[in-house]
Structure formats: structure tokens, C-alpha cells
DNA sequence: TTAAAAAGTGCTTTTTGATGCACTTTTAGA
DNA sequence: TCTAAAAGTGCATCAAAAAGCACTTTTTAA
């Protein structure tokens, strides 16, 4: 996943949970300005920023070995 | 995964493939100094740095809904 | 055992991420 | 429609990431 896509997961999850940027900023400890910037498509967050946001939204960041198997959008095998 | 763990995945994958830091730095486009710093446990990489390294090693970075929370029948979080 | 390769570190500069403040624009609800 | 809430932006500051260079330490293989 490109980092724009990772940010998009954050944004979609936040909106799905009907949480405002302001609330997510408070819950996660990430500055509101930073969150606004990221969600509007600017910047390249540090891993810790991404993790703070993910933690607050129940999302886990991880690495997975790429395979040549068919997978769904979460990288889970569908075979 | 904490970012130390993410870096550890990089390191383990690199050594498993018997690739040196120098080679990985060249293949990924990440500076050797940066890679050395990260693997020796210092710093908080940007997502793009982590992705460059992951790409070169066949690792995919992604977000996943945490499993140790309340979910519905389809595995979707209901929190 | 020892020499070369690989990994780790101190110092430095440049770039850029994180942040606050104030403001504008957009969206959603009464 | 109109307004308040939410989202987005320009400007500035501070801290830290990325990077190169030269050096030391550790690991590995002959």
C-alpha cells in the first residue's frame, strides 16, 4: 500500500465511525493540523504518527511478505 | 506493530535473503546511513522510507482492523 | 588467528514532518 | 436558505528524519 492509500484507510475508517478530525486528533494525540494535512493528501507521515492514528481507530499496521496468490484489499488470501 | 517491530521485519527479511545493508540501500534508494540508523534501533522512519525498503524486500505495508475487539459476522469492527 | 567485509556511530547539513494560530471554504442540518 | 460544524489552507517555528563522510567495532571466512 502506498502511503496515500494508508492515509485513505485512516480517513475511511474515521468517517465510517463518524468521528471528526478534531476528535480523532484528541484521541490519538496527533495534532489537528497534522491530521488535516495528511487527510487532505499532503505529506509523508512518520510511522509513529500513522500508528497513533491507527491505534485510536483500531487499526494495526503491519508488514506482510508479498505472494503471488490472489488476495483481497486487506492482503488476506482469498484462495 | 510498533515501529521497532516493523524495522525488525525489515532486518530479518534482509538477513534471511542474505542481503547486506549496503545492497539494500542501493536497491531501495534509501541512504545507507539511514538504513544503518534504523536497523540499529534509532529513529522513527517516514512511511515512504519504510515502503522503499519493503518494496525492495518484497514486503507489503498495510493496515488491518484489530482482531481483539468486538466485530460483527463479517469480521468488521462494530466499535 | 587475522584480515576483509559488514555493521554501527559521531558529527554535520539540509530537508521536511509536526504543530499552533488564524483564516477561508465546504458540508450538513434546522 | 442560513448557519454552525467540519474540513481545508497560509504562515511560522521547532524538532527530527534523511543523508554523506569518516571512523570504530563486530562478524565472518580463509
Short mmCIF file of C-alpha atoms (C1' of nucleotides) in Angstrom, two decimals:
data_model
loop_
_atom_site.label_atom_id
_atom_site.label_comp_id
_atom_site.label_asym_id
_atom_site.label_seq_id
_atom_site.Cartn_x
_atom_site.Cartn_y
_atom_site.Cartn_z
CA UNK A 1 0.00 0.00 0.00
CA UNK A 2 1.25 3.41 -0.94
CA UNK A 3 1.19 5.91 1.90
CA UNK A 4 -1.66 7.79 0.25
CA UNK A 5 -3.64 4.58 0.48
CA UNK A 6 -2.71 4.09 4.10
CA UNK A 7 -3.95 7.59 4.86
CA UNK A 8 -7.08 6.79 2.95
CA UNK A 9 -7.72 3.81 5.19
CA UNK A 10 -7.48 6.17 8.16
CA UNK A 11 -9.88 8.62 6.60
CA UNK A 12 -12.41 5.99 5.59
CA UNK A 13 -12.30 4.34 8.95
CA UNK A 14 -12.70 7.66 10.72
CA UNK A 15 -15.71 8.64 8.65
CA UNK A 16 -17.22 5.16 8.95
CA UNK A 17 -17.04 5.58 12.72
CA UNK A 18 -18.45 9.11 12.38
CA UNK A 19 -15.56 10.64 14.25
CA UNK A 20 -14.48 14.18 13.44
CA UNK A 21 -10.88 15.13 12.69
CA UNK A 22 -10.88 17.11 15.90
CA UNK A 23 -11.97 14.14 17.99
CA UNK A 24 -9.52 11.78 16.32
CA UNK A 25 -6.74 14.30 16.87
CA UNK A 26 -7.56 14.41 20.56
CA UNK A 27 -7.95 10.67 20.95
CA UNK A 28 -4.78 9.84 19.09
CA UNK A 29 -2.56 12.61 20.39
CA UNK A 30 -1.74 13.74 16.86
CA UNK A 31 -2.03 17.46 16.21
CA UNK A 32 -5.16 18.58 14.41
CA UNK A 33 -3.09 20.49 11.86
CA UNK A 34 -1.16 17.34 11.08
CA UNK A 35 -4.25 15.21 10.65
CA UNK A 36 -5.88 17.80 8.40
CA UNK A 37 -2.75 17.96 6.31
CA UNK A 38 -2.49 14.23 5.94
CA UNK A 39 -6.13 13.62 5.14
CA UNK A 40 -6.08 16.33 2.53
CA UNK A 41 -3.39 14.41 0.73
CA UNK A 42 -0.26 16.25 1.76
CA UNK A 43 2.78 14.84 3.40
CA UNK A 44 4.51 11.68 4.26
CA UNK A 45 3.78 10.78 7.88
CA UNK A 46 6.24 9.16 10.21
CA UNK A 47 5.38 5.65 11.27
CA UNK A 48 4.63 6.79 14.79
CA UNK A 49 2.09 9.33 13.60
CA UNK A 50 0.39 6.72 11.47
CA UNK A 51 0.36 4.32 14.38
CA UNK A 52 -1.14 6.82 16.80
CA UNK A 53 -3.98 7.37 14.37
CA UNK A 54 -4.35 3.67 13.70
CA UNK A 55 -4.38 2.84 17.39
CA UNK A 56 -7.19 5.25 18.05
CA UNK A 57 -9.22 3.70 15.24
CA UNK A 58 -8.49 0.07 15.98
CA UNK A 59 -6.18 -0.37 13.02
CA UNK A 60 -2.99 -2.33 13.08
CA UNK A 61 -0.05 -1.54 10.83
CA UNK A 62 1.96 -4.48 9.62
CA UNK A 63 4.29 -5.90 7.03
CA UNK A 64 3.48 -8.93 5.04
CA UNK A 65 5.51 -10.92 2.56
CA UNK A 66 4.14 -10.37 -0.92
CA UNK A 67 2.95 -13.54 -2.54
CA UNK A 68 1.73 -14.39 -5.98
CA UNK A 69 -1.58 -15.52 -4.52
CA UNK A 70 -4.86 -13.79 -5.12
CA UNK A 71 -5.62 -11.54 -2.20
CA UNK A 72 -8.33 -9.13 -1.19
CA UNK A 73 -7.82 -5.47 -0.40
CA UNK A 74 -6.52 -6.22 3.10
CA UNK A 75 -3.85 -8.57 1.78
CA UNK A 76 -5.77 -11.58 3.04
CA UNK A 77 -5.63 -14.64 0.85
CA UNK A 78 -8.89 -15.45 -0.89
CA UNK A 79 -7.76 -18.81 -2.23
CA UNK B 1 3.07 -3.49 15.26
CA UNK B 2 5.28 -0.93 16.88
CA UNK B 3 7.69 0.74 14.51
CA UNK B 4 10.60 -1.09 16.15
CA UNK B 5 8.87 -4.32 15.18
CA UNK B 6 8.31 -3.10 11.65
CA UNK B 7 12.01 -2.33 11.35
CA UNK B 8 12.74 -5.73 12.77
CA UNK B 9 10.74 -7.34 10.00
CA UNK B 10 12.91 -5.47 7.52
CA UNK B 11 16.06 -6.60 9.22
CA UNK B 12 15.02 -10.21 9.49
CA UNK B 13 13.87 -10.33 5.92
CA UNK B 14 17.10 -8.74 4.74
CA UNK B 15 19.27 -11.22 6.62
CA UNK B 16 17.09 -14.14 5.53
CA UNK B 17 17.72 -13.10 1.94
CA UNK B 18 21.43 -12.64 2.75
CA UNK B 19 21.44 -9.09 1.50
CA UNK B 20 23.83 -6.57 3.03
CA UNK B 21 22.73 -3.17 4.30
CA UNK B 22 24.74 -1.64 1.51
CA UNK B 23 22.97 -3.64 -1.17
CA UNK B 24 19.55 -2.99 0.30
CA UNK B 25 20.32 0.70 0.49
CA UNK B 26 21.21 0.71 -3.19
CA UNK B 27 18.26 -1.38 -4.27
CA UNK B 28 15.74 0.59 -2.26
CA UNK B 29 17.09 4.08 -2.81
CA UNK B 30 17.29 4.69 0.93
CA UNK B 31 20.55 6.16 2.19
CA UNK B 32 22.93 3.72 3.80
CA UNK B 33 23.28 5.95 6.86
CA UNK B 34 19.51 5.96 7.26
CA UNK B 35 19.23 2.20 6.98
CA UNK B 36 22.03 1.66 9.49
CA UNK B 37 20.39 4.06 11.87
CA UNK B 38 17.03 2.38 11.61
CA UNK B 39 18.28 -1.18 11.93
CA UNK B 40 20.31 -0.26 14.96
CA UNK B 41 17.11 0.79 16.66
CA UNK B 42 17.19 4.53 16.30
CA UNK B 43 14.62 6.76 14.77
CA UNK B 44 11.12 6.83 13.53
CA UNK B 45 11.09 6.39 9.77
CA UNK B 46 8.68 8.07 7.44
CA UNK B 47 6.22 5.80 5.73
CA UNK B 48 7.89 6.33 2.39
CA UNK B 49 11.26 5.21 3.72
CA UNK B 50 9.68 2.11 5.18
CA UNK B 51 7.93 1.40 1.92
CA UNK B 52 11.04 1.79 -0.17
CA UNK B 53 12.76 -0.78 2.00
CA UNK B 54 9.72 -3.04 1.99
CA UNK B 55 9.37 -2.84 -1.77
CA UNK B 56 12.95 -3.94 -2.29
CA UNK B 57 12.41 -6.91 0.01
CA UNK B 58 9.01 -7.96 -1.25
CA UNK B 59 7.20 -6.75 1.82
CA UNK B 60 3.85 -5.02 1.77
CA UNK B 61 2.81 -2.49 4.38
CA UNK B 62 -0.85 -2.43 5.27
CA UNK B 63 -3.47 -1.60 7.83
CA UNK B 64 -5.73 -4.20 9.26
CA UNK B 65 -8.65 -3.98 11.65
CA UNK B 66 -7.52 -5.25 15.02
CA UNK B 67 -8.93 -8.65 15.81
CA UNK B 68 -9.11 -8.43 19.58
CA UNK B 69 -12.14 -6.23 19.56
CA UNK B 70 -15.84 -6.58 19.02
CA UNK B 71 -16.71 -7.48 15.46
CA UNK B 72 -19.81 -8.46 13.53
CA UNK B 73 -20.39 -11.64 11.49
CA UNK B 74 -18.21 -10.41 8.65
CA UNK B 75 -15.30 -9.54 10.89
CA UNK B 76 -15.96 -5.83 10.60
CA UNK B 77 -15.37 -3.85 13.76
CA UNK B 78 -18.52 -2.58 15.39
CA UNK B 79 -16.76 -0.26 17.81
"C1'" DT C 1 44.40 -16.14 14.03
"C1'" DT C 2 43.72 -12.42 11.33
"C1'" DA C 3 42.25 -9.69 7.54
"C1'" DA C 4 38.35 -8.23 4.99
"C1'" DA C 5 33.54 -7.47 4.98
"C1'" DA C 6 29.70 -5.92 7.32
"C1'" DA C 7 27.59 -3.32 10.78
"C1'" DG C 8 27.42 0.55 13.97
"C1'" DT C 9 28.49 5.59 15.46
"C1'" DG C 10 29.73 10.77 15.92
"C1'" DC C 11 29.33 14.94 13.51
"C1'" DT C 12 27.18 17.79 10.29
"C1'" DT C 13 23.88 19.87 6.89
"C1'" DT C 14 19.62 20.06 4.51
"C1'" DT C 15 15.06 18.94 4.17
"C1'" DT C 16 10.71 18.19 5.87
"C1'" DG C 17 7.38 16.40 9.38
"C1'" DA C 18 4.62 18.03 13.41
"C1'" DT C 19 2.46 21.70 15.32
"C1'" DG C 20 -0.26 26.09 16.64
"C1'" DC C 21 -2.82 30.08 15.20
"C1'" DA C 22 -5.86 32.41 12.40
"C1'" DC C 23 -8.43 32.37 8.48
"C1'" DT C 24 -11.40 30.55 4.36
"C1'" DT C 25 -14.16 27.08 2.25
"C1'" DT C 26 -17.27 23.31 2.33
"C1'" DT C 27 -20.85 20.41 4.24
"C1'" DA C 28 -24.82 19.19 6.66
"C1'" DG C 29 -28.86 20.05 9.35
"C1'" DA C 30 -32.66 23.01 11.25
"C1'" DT D 1 -31.94 29.34 2.90
"C1'" DC D 2 -28.76 30.16 6.53
"C1'" DT D 3 -25.86 28.99 9.94
"C1'" DA D 4 -22.93 26.22 12.70
"C1'" DA D 5 -19.89 22.46 12.41
"C1'" DA D 6 -16.40 20.35 9.98
"C1'" DA D 7 -12.74 20.40 6.83
"C1'" DG D 8 -9.02 22.70 4.38
"C1'" DT D 9 -5.05 26.33 3.96
"C1'" DG D 10 -1.20 30.06 4.55
"C1'" DC D 11 2.36 31.26 7.56
"C1'" DA D 12 5.66 30.48 11.01
"C1'" DT D 13 8.51 27.70 14.38
"C1'" DC D 14 10.74 23.70 16.27
"C1'" DA D 15 12.27 19.15 16.11
"C1'" DA D 16 13.59 15.37 13.82
"C1'" DA D 17 14.27 12.47 9.51
"C1'" DA D 18 17.43 11.75 5.66
"C1'" DA D 19 21.81 11.89 4.11
"C1'" DG D 20 27.09 11.90 3.42
"C1'" DC D 21 31.65 11.30 5.36
"C1'" DA D 22 34.98 9.30 8.14
"C1'" DC D 23 35.86 6.43 11.72
"C1'" DT D 24 35.36 2.29 15.12
"C1'" DT D 25 33.57 -2.14 16.34
"C1'" DT D 26 31.90 -6.61 15.26
"C1'" DT D 27 31.35 -10.59 12.44
"C1'" DT D 28 32.78 -13.97 9.23
"C1'" DA D 29 35.59 -16.78 6.45
"C1'" DA D 30 40.13 -18.14 4.73
#
